[in-house]
Amino acid sequence: MRLKLKLKTVFVLYFMVSLLGLVYALMQLGQRCDCTEHDIIKDRTISRLRGDLHKLQEEAKRSDPTKAPKKTNLPPIYVITPTYARLVQKAELTRLSQTFLHVPQLHWIVVEDSDQPTALVRNLLAESGLAYTQLHILTPKERKLQEGDPSWLKPRGAEQRNEGLRWLREMASTSRGQQGAAADSGVVYFADDDNTYSVKLFDEMRDTRGVSVWPVGLVGGMRFESPVVDGGKVIRFHTGWRPNRPFPIDMASFAVSLHLVVTNPDAVFDGDAQMGFLESSFLQSIITMEELEPKADMCTKVLVWHTRTEKPKMKREDALHKQGLGSDPNVEV
Amino acid sequence: MPKRRDILAIVLIVLPWTLLITVWHQNAIAPLLAIRKACHHLVRDFFIIPERLAIHRHRLADDGADGHREAGAGAAGDSKEYCSPDKDIVEVVRTEYVYTRPPPWSDVLPTIHVITPTYSRPVQKAELTRLANTFLHVANLHWILVEDSQRRTPLVARLLRETGLNYTHLNVETPRNYKLRGDTRDPRIPRGTMQRNLALRWLRETFSANSSQPGIVYFADDDNTYSLELFEEMRSTRKVSVWPVAFVGGLRYESPKVNAAGKVYGWKTVFDPHRPFAIDMAGFAINLRLVLLKPQAYFKLRGVKGGYQESSLLRDLVTLNDLEPKAANCTKILVWHTRTEKPVLVNEGKKGFTDPNVEI
């Protein structure tokens, strides 16, 4: 017996099935999907990540209530670093920037010994995450160390540091118009690119009013050089080499308040100074020993070291270069 | 002429299906589907980046690039894409940087165990200080510092404590006859070998092979220079990853040779390029699981030719084929083999000029 399969019936059935299917799918909307274990792990990872994220945000907010207000009141530290192109330059500036990232309100002034700003330094500074200024000035030939000269023969970096000072003075005078005397708050520190600085050092120098001083490790042929403090004042200097200099201290051992730099517009480093007298050539025109502010626990702690980096041996590179097989110069080292 | 009834019938057939399709695409099921394709559609990096910026989130449309550049002044920082091999979704976070404290520990990022052998000398504190300043920027870093000394020195103990880093302080003294130079009867073992082996042993005793804690092992000497990008490159190591190192082998840099398929097939070095692994200690990282799976793999102590120390460990762990090239297929320099000059302490004289109680 043949069933009378009317077209109408077919359509009605089809319609009912579709409707039921749609209703079923809509019911599924709010439910968890029947995923494979793979996806569940991902879900868990995602929610864990989100949980981590919120935890970290809370922690950051919580642990910084004291630091946050302080940050805006902190006088800025202007670090002037003279630098020049050589093999280890990028490495030195990289690890220096990693230290500076820990210091709040730090402005890094990098002065290159060149007639053009280089791309290497420009890119490094841009990626560092620091506030920075990139300057450049070429050392005149007669003041430059020649190949084979010992490093102490001529004072290095004088022009570059002076250029940094010039920029600071210019910046201070333009912002003085807007902010008045407050524009002078800040501390200037000369940091060479191969030394090692602990983060505590910058805390110590931050409240410098005139010129502050502290010990430096591994300098002057000794474990450390240091001012000698008595009654809260510097009475003499503990150094193994020519202690009769006006200021027998290293570049890394003092910081100057910006105010002092601005009010003494002619105080600069003398590039022709005798060996070891570079610091004195600058300091003697702005401060006397009695006025120095001793830091680092009355000059008993070493917070900065005068490390020097070896020149990497390139004899194989040089040999290859002669054969025309040197390493790819496009790879920045 | 189509009858009204027929049109009605057709509409009634098509309607449920169109409804179904449109609703299906818009609802919550869609994101779940997209998750499976993860890194291709939604790449949002999760990263705590040491930045002096306010907290905000970044959502990137993925085109493979890592362009997390801020519009603000000088604020790019170490932003990078972290797309794990499992294609997790991650989210970029720039948090206000908490000074001199390591980034908060994440339960998800693999831990980088950095093994650093060290020994007492005048520049030790300076080297460890600047190394610590670098490590404080790296999330989930565990510093294993192994001293070459009879006892753990207070200088190092104090330094480690004050950094706030997650650390383990070990020590093992290299026997004196191993330290003597140029004595052919007792050939010197490469410096730091016993210390690195002790650290490996500590890892094997502390972590079990079947625990799911992901980790990476990296040997970092205390006088080298490391960029922060390096640590993120090595975080995705599955077995052993490699990259170029500057200033080794008398060259600007040494590097693995990588073919078009992204596999290492040789070494671009001048000094003995036929070593099994012609690579510097700073040029590779090992997945912790591999270290735990092969508990017999250590650095060979004696009878190791110059330059073969790394091979003595790696040949027990991995073959050339399994190496993973990092740093843009080994074209970028992210680590420099710098060496610090020995300071000339002539003015100390025989009795010492400076106060020995002042620690340097």
XYZ file of C-alpha atoms in Angstrom:
693
model
C 0.000 0.000 0.000
C 1.456 3.212 -1.079
C 1.457 5.981 1.477
C 0.022 9.119 0.177
C 3.053 11.325 0.646
C 1.764 14.715 -0.016
C 4.184 17.468 -0.769
C 2.499 19.513 1.841
C 3.282 16.955 4.478
C 6.912 16.928 3.461
C 7.143 20.640 3.778
C 5.476 20.670 7.146
C 7.772 17.984 8.449
C 10.815 19.772 7.096
C 9.696 22.995 8.668
C 9.138 21.407 12.045
C 12.542 19.710 12.000
C 14.303 22.924 11.104
C 12.519 24.857 13.763
C 13.352 22.285 16.379
C 16.955 22.335 15.274
C 17.132 26.083 15.545
C 15.582 26.054 18.974
C 18.069 23.423 20.039
C 21.001 25.509 18.739
C 19.759 28.595 20.495
C 19.549 26.652 23.726
C 23.166 25.699 23.252
C 24.231 29.332 23.149
C 24.661 29.888 26.811
C 26.150 26.501 27.540
C 29.785 25.496 27.622
C 30.801 23.985 24.345
C 31.689 20.352 24.142
C 35.321 21.066 23.477
C 38.225 18.712 23.358
C 40.638 18.676 26.271
C 43.051 20.733 24.211
C 40.695 23.663 24.217
C 39.885 23.340 27.877
C 43.555 23.671 28.675
C 43.647 26.811 26.595
C 40.629 28.177 28.379
C 42.289 27.521 31.676
C 45.467 29.169 30.486
C 43.559 32.198 29.345
C 41.665 32.594 32.575
C 44.846 32.047 34.525
C 46.571 34.709 32.471
C 43.708 37.082 33.129
C 43.861 36.264 36.805
C 47.608 36.849 36.809
C 47.110 40.118 35.033
C 44.669 41.391 37.603
C 46.823 40.184 40.436
C 49.810 42.004 39.033
C 47.893 45.184 38.463
C 46.666 45.082 42.032
C 50.133 44.414 43.317
C 51.618 47.227 41.320
C 48.986 49.643 42.536
C 49.215 48.434 46.104
C 52.957 48.393 46.454
C 53.475 51.793 45.034
C 51.345 54.171 47.041
C 54.462 55.603 48.631
C 56.479 55.742 45.459
C 53.828 57.226 43.228
C 53.558 60.612 44.904
C 57.306 60.692 45.472
C 57.981 60.189 41.822
C 56.503 63.471 40.758
C 58.394 65.369 43.438
C 61.761 63.801 42.785
C 64.350 66.163 41.399
C 65.515 64.760 38.061
C 68.981 63.314 37.668
C 70.705 64.301 34.439
C 73.341 61.742 33.563
C 75.898 62.918 31.002
C 77.659 60.035 29.264
C 80.308 60.696 26.666
C 80.672 57.795 24.275
C 82.560 56.886 21.123
C 82.272 54.212 18.511
C 84.193 51.065 19.160
C 83.407 47.360 19.241
C 82.070 47.202 22.768
C 80.064 50.433 22.544
C 76.660 48.828 22.035
C 77.247 46.305 24.812
C 78.358 49.006 27.261
C 75.436 51.295 26.515
C 73.024 48.340 26.718
C 74.028 47.295 30.180
C 74.212 50.902 31.313
C 70.653 51.467 30.154
C 69.562 48.370 32.066
C 70.859 49.961 35.266
C 69.355 53.370 34.523
C 65.918 51.862 33.954
C 65.801 51.238 37.689
C 66.224 54.924 38.542
C 63.112 57.101 38.564
C 63.235 60.564 37.036
C 66.487 59.990 35.207
C 67.330 61.828 32.021
C 70.183 60.322 30.037
C 72.270 62.711 27.971
C 74.463 60.702 25.620
C 77.101 62.732 23.812
C 78.840 60.983 20.956
C 82.374 61.755 19.881
C 81.413 62.195 16.259
C 80.283 64.806 13.801
C 76.988 63.053 13.188
C 74.597 61.226 15.497
C 74.939 57.520 14.738
C 72.084 55.139 14.022
C 73.413 52.596 16.526
C 73.066 55.016 19.422
C 69.839 56.484 18.128
C 68.130 53.087 17.916
C 69.515 51.918 21.225
C 68.229 54.984 23.017
C 64.848 54.831 21.333
C 64.363 51.214 22.386
C 65.745 51.641 25.867
C 62.583 53.050 27.414
C 64.526 55.872 29.054
C 64.074 59.608 28.773
C 67.085 60.727 26.774
C 68.811 63.353 24.712
C 71.272 62.421 22.014
C 74.024 64.961 21.348
C 77.256 64.808 19.423
C 80.490 66.735 19.153
C 83.749 65.756 17.569
C 86.944 65.912 19.603
C 89.537 67.993 17.746
C 92.334 65.887 16.312
C 95.124 67.190 18.489
C 93.259 66.227 21.634
C 92.406 62.747 20.456
C 94.313 59.710 21.673
C 96.281 58.112 18.872
C 96.553 54.406 18.286
C 99.002 53.046 20.792
C 98.671 55.921 23.260
C 98.033 54.795 26.796
C 94.557 55.688 27.949
C 95.770 58.146 30.520
C 97.777 60.272 28.150
C 95.114 62.778 27.272
C 91.926 63.552 29.144
C 89.008 62.093 27.271
C 85.460 63.207 26.921
C 86.007 66.836 27.926
C 84.348 68.294 24.828
C 81.465 65.879 25.114
C 80.819 66.674 28.759
C 80.979 70.373 28.003
C 78.456 69.874 25.238
C 76.190 68.150 27.739
C 76.569 71.073 30.114
C 75.819 73.515 27.337
C 72.599 71.692 26.480
C 71.562 71.614 30.126
C 72.169 75.322 30.541
C 70.178 76.047 27.412
C 67.337 73.794 28.537
C 67.291 75.349 31.984
C 67.172 78.890 30.673
C 64.291 78.177 28.306
C 62.236 76.431 30.944
C 63.086 79.035 33.537
C 60.882 81.431 31.637
C 57.993 79.063 32.238
C 58.677 77.641 35.653
C 60.808 80.223 37.375
C 63.435 79.093 39.806
C 61.955 75.625 40.061
C 63.417 74.815 36.667
C 66.801 74.497 38.304
C 65.931 71.536 40.458
C 67.932 68.533 39.489
C 71.312 66.920 39.788
C 73.969 66.456 37.112
C 76.149 63.351 37.124
C 78.929 62.382 34.740
C 78.731 58.654 34.089
C 81.243 57.010 31.792
C 79.907 54.159 29.741
C 82.199 51.460 31.077
C 81.788 52.014 34.826
C 79.454 50.051 37.062
C 76.802 51.856 39.090
C 74.598 50.505 41.821
C 71.075 51.824 41.895
C 71.539 53.077 45.467
C 74.059 55.623 44.229
C 71.346 57.609 42.502
C 69.265 57.736 45.659
C 72.265 59.181 47.459
C 72.936 61.933 44.968
C 69.366 63.036 44.490
C 69.309 65.643 47.256
C 72.560 67.330 46.287
C 72.410 71.064 46.943
C 75.890 72.017 45.758
C 78.381 69.269 45.005
C 78.212 65.870 46.672
C 80.979 63.280 46.790
C 81.425 59.585 47.635
C 83.976 56.785 47.276
C 84.737 55.065 43.981
C 86.015 51.491 43.758
C 88.898 50.169 41.668
C 90.374 53.529 40.757
C 93.682 55.309 41.252
C 95.531 52.011 41.468
C 93.694 51.112 44.652
C 90.731 49.124 45.875
C 88.909 52.418 46.236
C 89.480 56.142 46.521
C 87.441 58.154 48.942
C 86.996 61.555 50.567
C 87.788 61.497 54.258
C 84.956 62.814 56.384
C 85.116 64.248 59.856
C 82.232 65.923 61.620
C 80.084 65.664 58.528
C 82.581 67.563 56.395
C 85.229 66.507 53.928
C 88.623 67.278 55.379
C 90.880 65.593 52.848
C 91.000 62.898 50.191
C 92.233 59.334 50.504
C 93.985 58.658 47.237
C 97.198 56.981 46.215
C 98.107 59.308 43.414
C 98.943 63.010 43.583
C 96.770 63.912 46.515
C 97.729 67.570 46.144
C 95.425 68.142 43.248
C 92.625 70.614 44.086
C 90.109 67.758 43.762
C 91.893 64.412 43.603
C 88.700 62.521 42.811
C 87.357 60.597 39.861
C 84.662 61.769 37.461
C 82.309 59.157 38.873
C 82.679 60.317 42.436
C 80.738 63.557 42.443
C 77.454 65.071 41.363
C 76.598 68.739 40.878
C 73.247 70.363 41.417
C 71.748 71.793 38.259
C 71.393 75.112 40.013
C 75.139 75.348 40.453
C 75.720 74.443 36.816
C 73.332 77.133 35.666
C 74.607 79.860 37.969
C 78.196 79.205 36.842
C 77.804 79.385 33.086
C 81.552 79.487 32.459
C 82.435 76.385 34.425
C 83.582 73.782 31.906
C 86.058 70.946 31.665
C 89.471 71.960 30.375
C 90.401 69.587 27.586
C 94.023 70.634 27.798
C 94.304 69.953 31.511
C 97.102 67.809 32.804
C 96.413 64.167 33.405
C 94.229 63.702 36.460
C 93.262 67.366 36.637
C 90.171 67.209 34.478
C 87.779 66.982 37.405
C 89.554 69.777 39.213
C 89.421 72.041 36.179
C 85.651 71.969 36.461
C 85.089 71.802 40.186
C 87.511 74.404 41.414
C 85.524 77.196 39.812
C 82.233 76.224 41.435
C 82.925 74.820 44.891
C 85.463 74.498 47.688
C 86.356 71.360 49.612
C 84.643 72.617 52.754
C 81.339 72.937 50.952
C 81.305 69.360 49.634
C 78.428 67.157 50.782
C 79.608 63.653 51.711
C 77.246 60.801 50.768
C 77.253 56.987 50.930
C 77.140 56.818 54.709
C 79.688 59.574 55.258
C 81.830 58.088 52.481
C 82.182 54.619 53.932
C 80.377 52.633 51.252
C 81.424 51.942 47.687
C 78.448 52.326 45.340
C 80.254 52.854 42.045
C 83.201 51.024 40.491
C 85.606 52.276 37.862
C 85.512 49.092 35.793
C 87.129 48.992 32.363
C 86.238 46.604 29.579
C 88.910 44.727 27.658
C 89.295 45.400 24.012
C 88.069 42.223 22.298
C 90.702 40.351 20.330
C 89.977 40.570 16.662
C 92.961 38.838 15.137
C 90.878 36.244 13.315
C 88.462 38.879 12.113
C 91.345 40.967 10.852
C 92.852 37.979 9.086
C 89.551 37.166 7.426
C 89.044 40.764 6.509
C 92.319 40.778 4.618
C 91.037 37.860 2.586
C 87.820 39.690 1.935
C 85.887 37.210 4.062
C 85.092 39.410 7.044
C 81.815 39.033 8.916
C 78.698 40.694 7.561
C 79.030 44.383 8.396
C 75.264 44.753 8.323
C 74.960 42.750 11.497
C 75.240 45.343 14.233
C 77.457 44.341 17.107
C 3.663 32.716 -12.404
C 4.790 31.713 -8.939
C 1.912 31.131 -6.711
C 1.752 32.843 -3.423
C 1.602 29.534 -1.742
C 4.855 28.433 -3.324
C 6.639 31.547 -2.261
C 5.430 31.066 1.239
C 6.691 27.518 1.183
C 10.126 28.548 -0.001
C 10.396 31.287 2.602
C 9.387 28.885 5.312
C 12.109 26.491 4.220
C 14.873 29.034 3.962
C 14.031 31.103 7.042
C 15.140 28.730 9.769
C 18.411 28.073 8.050
C 19.281 31.729 7.584
C 18.383 32.437 11.175
C 20.557 29.585 12.302
C 23.539 30.667 10.274
C 23.435 34.333 11.295
C 22.913 33.570 14.956
C 25.613 30.938 14.940
C 28.231 33.399 13.808
C 27.452 36.077 16.306
C 27.212 34.141 19.483
C 29.772 33.058 22.022
C 30.690 29.966 20.135
C 32.635 31.997 17.600
C 35.415 33.161 19.947
C 35.917 29.614 21.103
C 36.408 28.534 17.552
C 38.838 31.367 16.984
C 40.854 30.313 19.997
C 41.816 27.155 18.277
C 43.410 29.227 15.570
C 44.875 31.506 18.221
C 48.017 33.169 17.077
C 46.764 33.826 13.626
C 43.766 35.906 14.526
C 44.210 37.376 17.946
C 47.745 37.952 19.019
C 47.716 39.763 22.283
C 50.967 39.512 24.145
C 50.983 39.070 27.849
C 54.036 40.619 29.221
C 55.121 42.733 32.087
C 57.404 45.234 30.548
C 59.573 47.453 32.691
C 58.265 50.775 31.541
C 57.604 54.067 33.145
C 54.146 54.158 31.697
C 50.645 54.053 32.989
C 48.818 50.779 32.906
C 46.998 50.101 29.724
C 46.380 47.248 27.410
C 47.313 46.688 23.862
C 45.476 44.642 21.350
C 47.283 43.838 18.177
C 45.962 42.634 14.931
C 48.432 40.008 14.075
C 50.640 40.458 11.128
C 53.513 38.721 12.751
C 55.237 41.967 13.667
C 56.239 43.058 17.104
C 55.501 46.711 16.735
C 54.564 47.626 20.276
C 55.720 51.171 19.907
C 54.140 53.730 22.133
C 53.142 57.076 20.820
C 54.538 58.682 23.951
C 58.046 59.977 24.374
C 60.828 57.442 24.284
C 58.733 54.643 25.547
C 59.130 51.595 23.382
C 60.822 49.382 25.912
C 61.371 45.707 25.503
C 58.112 44.901 23.857
C 57.931 41.662 22.068
C 55.495 39.097 20.919
C 55.268 36.051 23.028
C 53.554 33.376 21.000
C 54.269 30.047 22.559
C 54.391 26.934 20.451
C 51.047 25.889 21.935
C 49.562 29.052 20.474
C 48.201 30.478 23.667
C 46.554 33.802 23.643
C 48.543 36.328 25.545
C 47.937 39.955 26.315
C 50.277 42.933 26.278
C 50.412 44.747 29.536
C 52.575 47.690 30.262
C 52.625 48.313 33.929
C 54.065 51.148 35.876
C 57.514 49.947 36.616
C 58.295 49.105 40.201
C 61.855 50.230 40.651
C 64.568 47.822 41.792
C 62.219 44.943 42.224
C 61.873 42.019 39.847
C 58.641 41.778 37.849
C 55.903 39.874 39.692
C 56.081 36.118 39.273
C 53.821 34.692 36.625
C 52.387 31.195 36.925
C 52.436 30.718 33.219
C 55.773 31.902 31.894
C 58.535 29.282 31.930
C 61.148 30.015 34.548
C 64.604 30.874 33.277
C 67.210 29.285 35.528
C 70.388 31.291 35.046
C 73.517 29.515 36.217
C 76.405 31.854 36.991
C 79.712 30.611 38.339
C 81.662 33.297 40.146
C 84.867 33.669 42.131
C 86.314 36.291 44.415
C 88.336 39.033 42.861
C 88.253 42.835 43.081
C 85.688 43.320 40.313
C 83.367 40.565 41.563
C 80.917 42.801 43.408
C 80.775 45.249 40.501
C 80.123 42.460 37.979
C 77.420 40.845 40.082
C 75.823 44.246 40.745
C 75.402 45.112 37.116
C 74.323 41.592 36.282
C 71.661 41.847 38.974
C 70.543 45.180 37.512
C 69.999 43.380 34.225
C 68.212 40.380 35.723
C 65.829 42.563 37.684
C 64.093 43.342 34.405
C 63.415 39.716 33.479
C 60.204 38.049 34.596
C 60.327 34.600 36.144
C 64.091 34.508 36.470
C 65.754 32.239 38.973
C 69.417 33.033 39.522
C 71.627 30.137 40.562
C 74.899 31.670 41.673
C 77.663 29.164 42.386
C 80.772 30.439 44.107
C 84.173 28.909 43.617
C 84.938 28.917 47.302
C 85.045 26.753 50.348
C 82.202 28.605 51.993
C 79.528 30.931 50.758
C 80.945 34.399 51.178
C 79.034 37.106 53.039
C 79.669 39.567 50.195
C 77.712 37.460 47.723
C 75.095 36.421 50.252
C 74.379 40.023 51.156
C 74.330 41.139 47.534
C 71.854 38.437 46.559
C 69.597 39.215 49.462
C 69.528 42.935 48.743
C 68.668 42.550 45.072
C 65.324 40.967 45.826
C 65.802 38.464 43.039
C 64.665 34.879 43.234
C 67.988 33.114 43.787
C 69.812 30.028 44.956
C 73.275 30.440 46.421
C 75.587 27.448 46.060
C 79.295 26.913 46.342
C 81.909 24.355 45.433
C 85.629 24.866 45.536
C 87.706 23.867 42.564
C 90.647 21.889 43.942
C 93.860 23.865 43.805
C 95.693 21.565 41.473
C 92.949 22.028 38.927
C 93.452 25.756 39.033
C 97.155 25.801 38.317
C 98.000 27.111 34.942
C 100.296 25.488 32.449
C 101.019 22.465 34.569
C 100.995 19.659 32.065
C 100.786 16.931 34.639
C 97.596 18.264 36.153
C 95.896 19.937 33.248
C 93.688 22.800 34.172
C 89.991 22.271 33.848
C 88.098 25.096 32.222
C 87.068 27.649 34.786
C 83.613 27.304 36.216
C 83.072 23.675 35.177
C 82.620 22.257 38.637
C 80.336 25.108 39.557
C 78.114 24.622 36.519
C 77.950 20.905 37.161
C 76.924 21.517 40.739
C 74.122 23.742 39.551
C 72.965 21.072 37.104
C 72.985 18.542 39.873
C 71.005 20.885 42.102
C 68.390 21.304 39.385
C 68.104 17.553 38.974
C 67.702 17.073 42.710
C 65.162 19.836 43.073
C 62.908 19.254 40.085
C 61.490 15.943 38.951
C 61.186 15.054 35.302
C 57.445 14.547 35.356
C 56.551 17.805 37.076
C 54.895 20.200 34.693
C 56.906 23.228 35.764
C 58.399 24.513 32.529
C 61.900 25.890 32.748
C 64.877 26.936 30.682
C 68.495 26.576 31.753
C 71.022 29.208 30.674
C 74.682 29.540 31.566
C 75.526 33.207 32.095
C 79.045 34.225 33.026
C 79.326 37.215 35.277
C 81.286 39.448 32.935
C 79.196 39.133 29.788
C 76.551 41.590 28.636
C 73.002 40.415 27.980
C 70.188 42.244 26.255
C 66.715 41.807 27.702
C 65.433 40.518 24.381
C 67.682 37.487 24.726
C 65.743 36.127 27.665
C 62.478 36.335 25.827
C 63.985 34.582 22.834
C 65.126 31.675 24.941
C 61.848 31.306 26.809
C 60.315 29.346 23.954
C 63.082 26.741 23.819
C 61.772 23.230 23.343
C 65.069 21.344 23.439
C 68.179 23.454 22.863
C 68.146 26.858 21.229
C 71.144 28.726 19.844
C 72.018 32.249 18.720
C 75.060 34.353 17.815
C 77.498 35.667 20.413
C 79.672 38.749 19.879
C 83.416 38.974 20.561
C 84.207 35.272 20.710
C 86.631 33.226 18.689
C 88.596 36.294 17.693
C 85.717 37.519 15.547
C 83.114 40.257 15.739
C 80.690 37.444 16.395
C 80.324 33.705 16.040
C 77.079 32.318 14.854
C 75.370 29.047 13.901
C 74.761 28.530 10.211
C 71.064 28.329 9.496
C 69.649 27.037 6.223
C 66.516 28.185 4.435
C 64.440 25.583 6.290
C 65.413 27.174 9.595
C 67.678 24.338 10.695
C 71.216 24.592 11.978
C 73.671 22.822 9.705
C 77.030 24.217 10.726
C 78.963 26.891 12.557
C 80.242 30.179 11.235
C 83.504 30.271 13.172
C 87.186 30.360 12.355
C 88.424 28.526 15.393
C 87.761 24.834 14.796
C 84.357 25.025 13.095
C 84.233 21.231 13.040
C 83.645 20.909 16.721
C 80.339 19.116 17.383
C 79.028 22.358 18.879
C 81.223 25.280 17.967
C 79.395 27.644 20.256
C 80.147 29.706 23.331
C 78.641 29.056 26.738
C 76.490 32.143 26.320
C 75.161 31.051 22.962
C 72.662 28.364 23.900
C 69.893 27.511 26.331
C 68.441 24.130 27.273
C 64.907 23.212 28.208
C 64.801 22.056 31.819
C 62.908 18.925 30.915
C 65.769 17.811 28.676
C 68.235 18.395 31.494
C 66.103 16.276 33.788
C 65.530 13.540 31.227
C 69.237 13.032 30.694
C 70.607 12.967 34.232
C 74.023 11.755 33.099
C 74.781 14.837 31.014
C 77.397 17.034 32.637
C 80.311 19.149 31.502
C 83.365 16.957 31.154
C 85.924 17.801 33.797
C 89.204 16.528 32.503
C 90.755 15.957 29.135
C 88.678 18.584 27.395
C 90.396 20.397 24.559
C 90.108 24.151 24.436
C 86.758 25.154 22.996
C 85.165 21.755 23.437
C 83.639 22.285 26.824
C 80.217 23.218 25.508
C 80.257 20.206 23.194
C 81.023 17.918 26.103
C 77.628 18.732 27.540
C 75.545 19.272 24.453
C 76.482 16.073 22.664
C 74.784 14.091 25.436
C 71.631 16.154 25.115
C 70.849 16.904 21.524
C 71.891 16.526 17.896
C 72.606 19.297 15.435
C 69.266 18.719 13.795
C 67.305 19.432 16.958
C 68.800 22.861 17.545
C 66.385 25.775 17.417
C 67.854 28.969 15.975
C 66.711 32.168 17.676
C 67.473 35.885 17.280
C 65.807 36.198 13.891
C 67.335 32.993 12.532
C 70.697 33.858 14.055
C 71.095 37.263 12.438
C 70.879 39.500 15.514
C 73.386 39.927 18.286
C 71.724 39.785 21.679
C 74.663 38.803 23.892
C 78.228 40.103 24.002
C 81.182 38.212 25.426
C 82.672 41.253 27.150
C 85.597 40.838 29.526
C 86.468 43.247 32.290
C 90.029 44.436 32.667
C 91.829 43.373 35.746
C 92.236 46.549 37.784
C 95.814 47.528 38.498
C 96.086 47.890 42.238
C 99.698 49.094 42.354
C 99.111 51.789 44.905
C 97.868 49.358 47.478
C 101.413 48.311 48.068
C 102.341 45.318 50.152
C 100.409 46.166 53.273
C 97.329 47.602 51.626
C 96.617 51.281 51.608
C 92.847 51.234 51.862
C 90.695 50.140 54.744
C 90.106 46.404 54.238
C 86.780 46.637 56.019
C 85.277 48.636 53.226
C 83.746 46.156 50.831
C 84.300 46.737 47.109
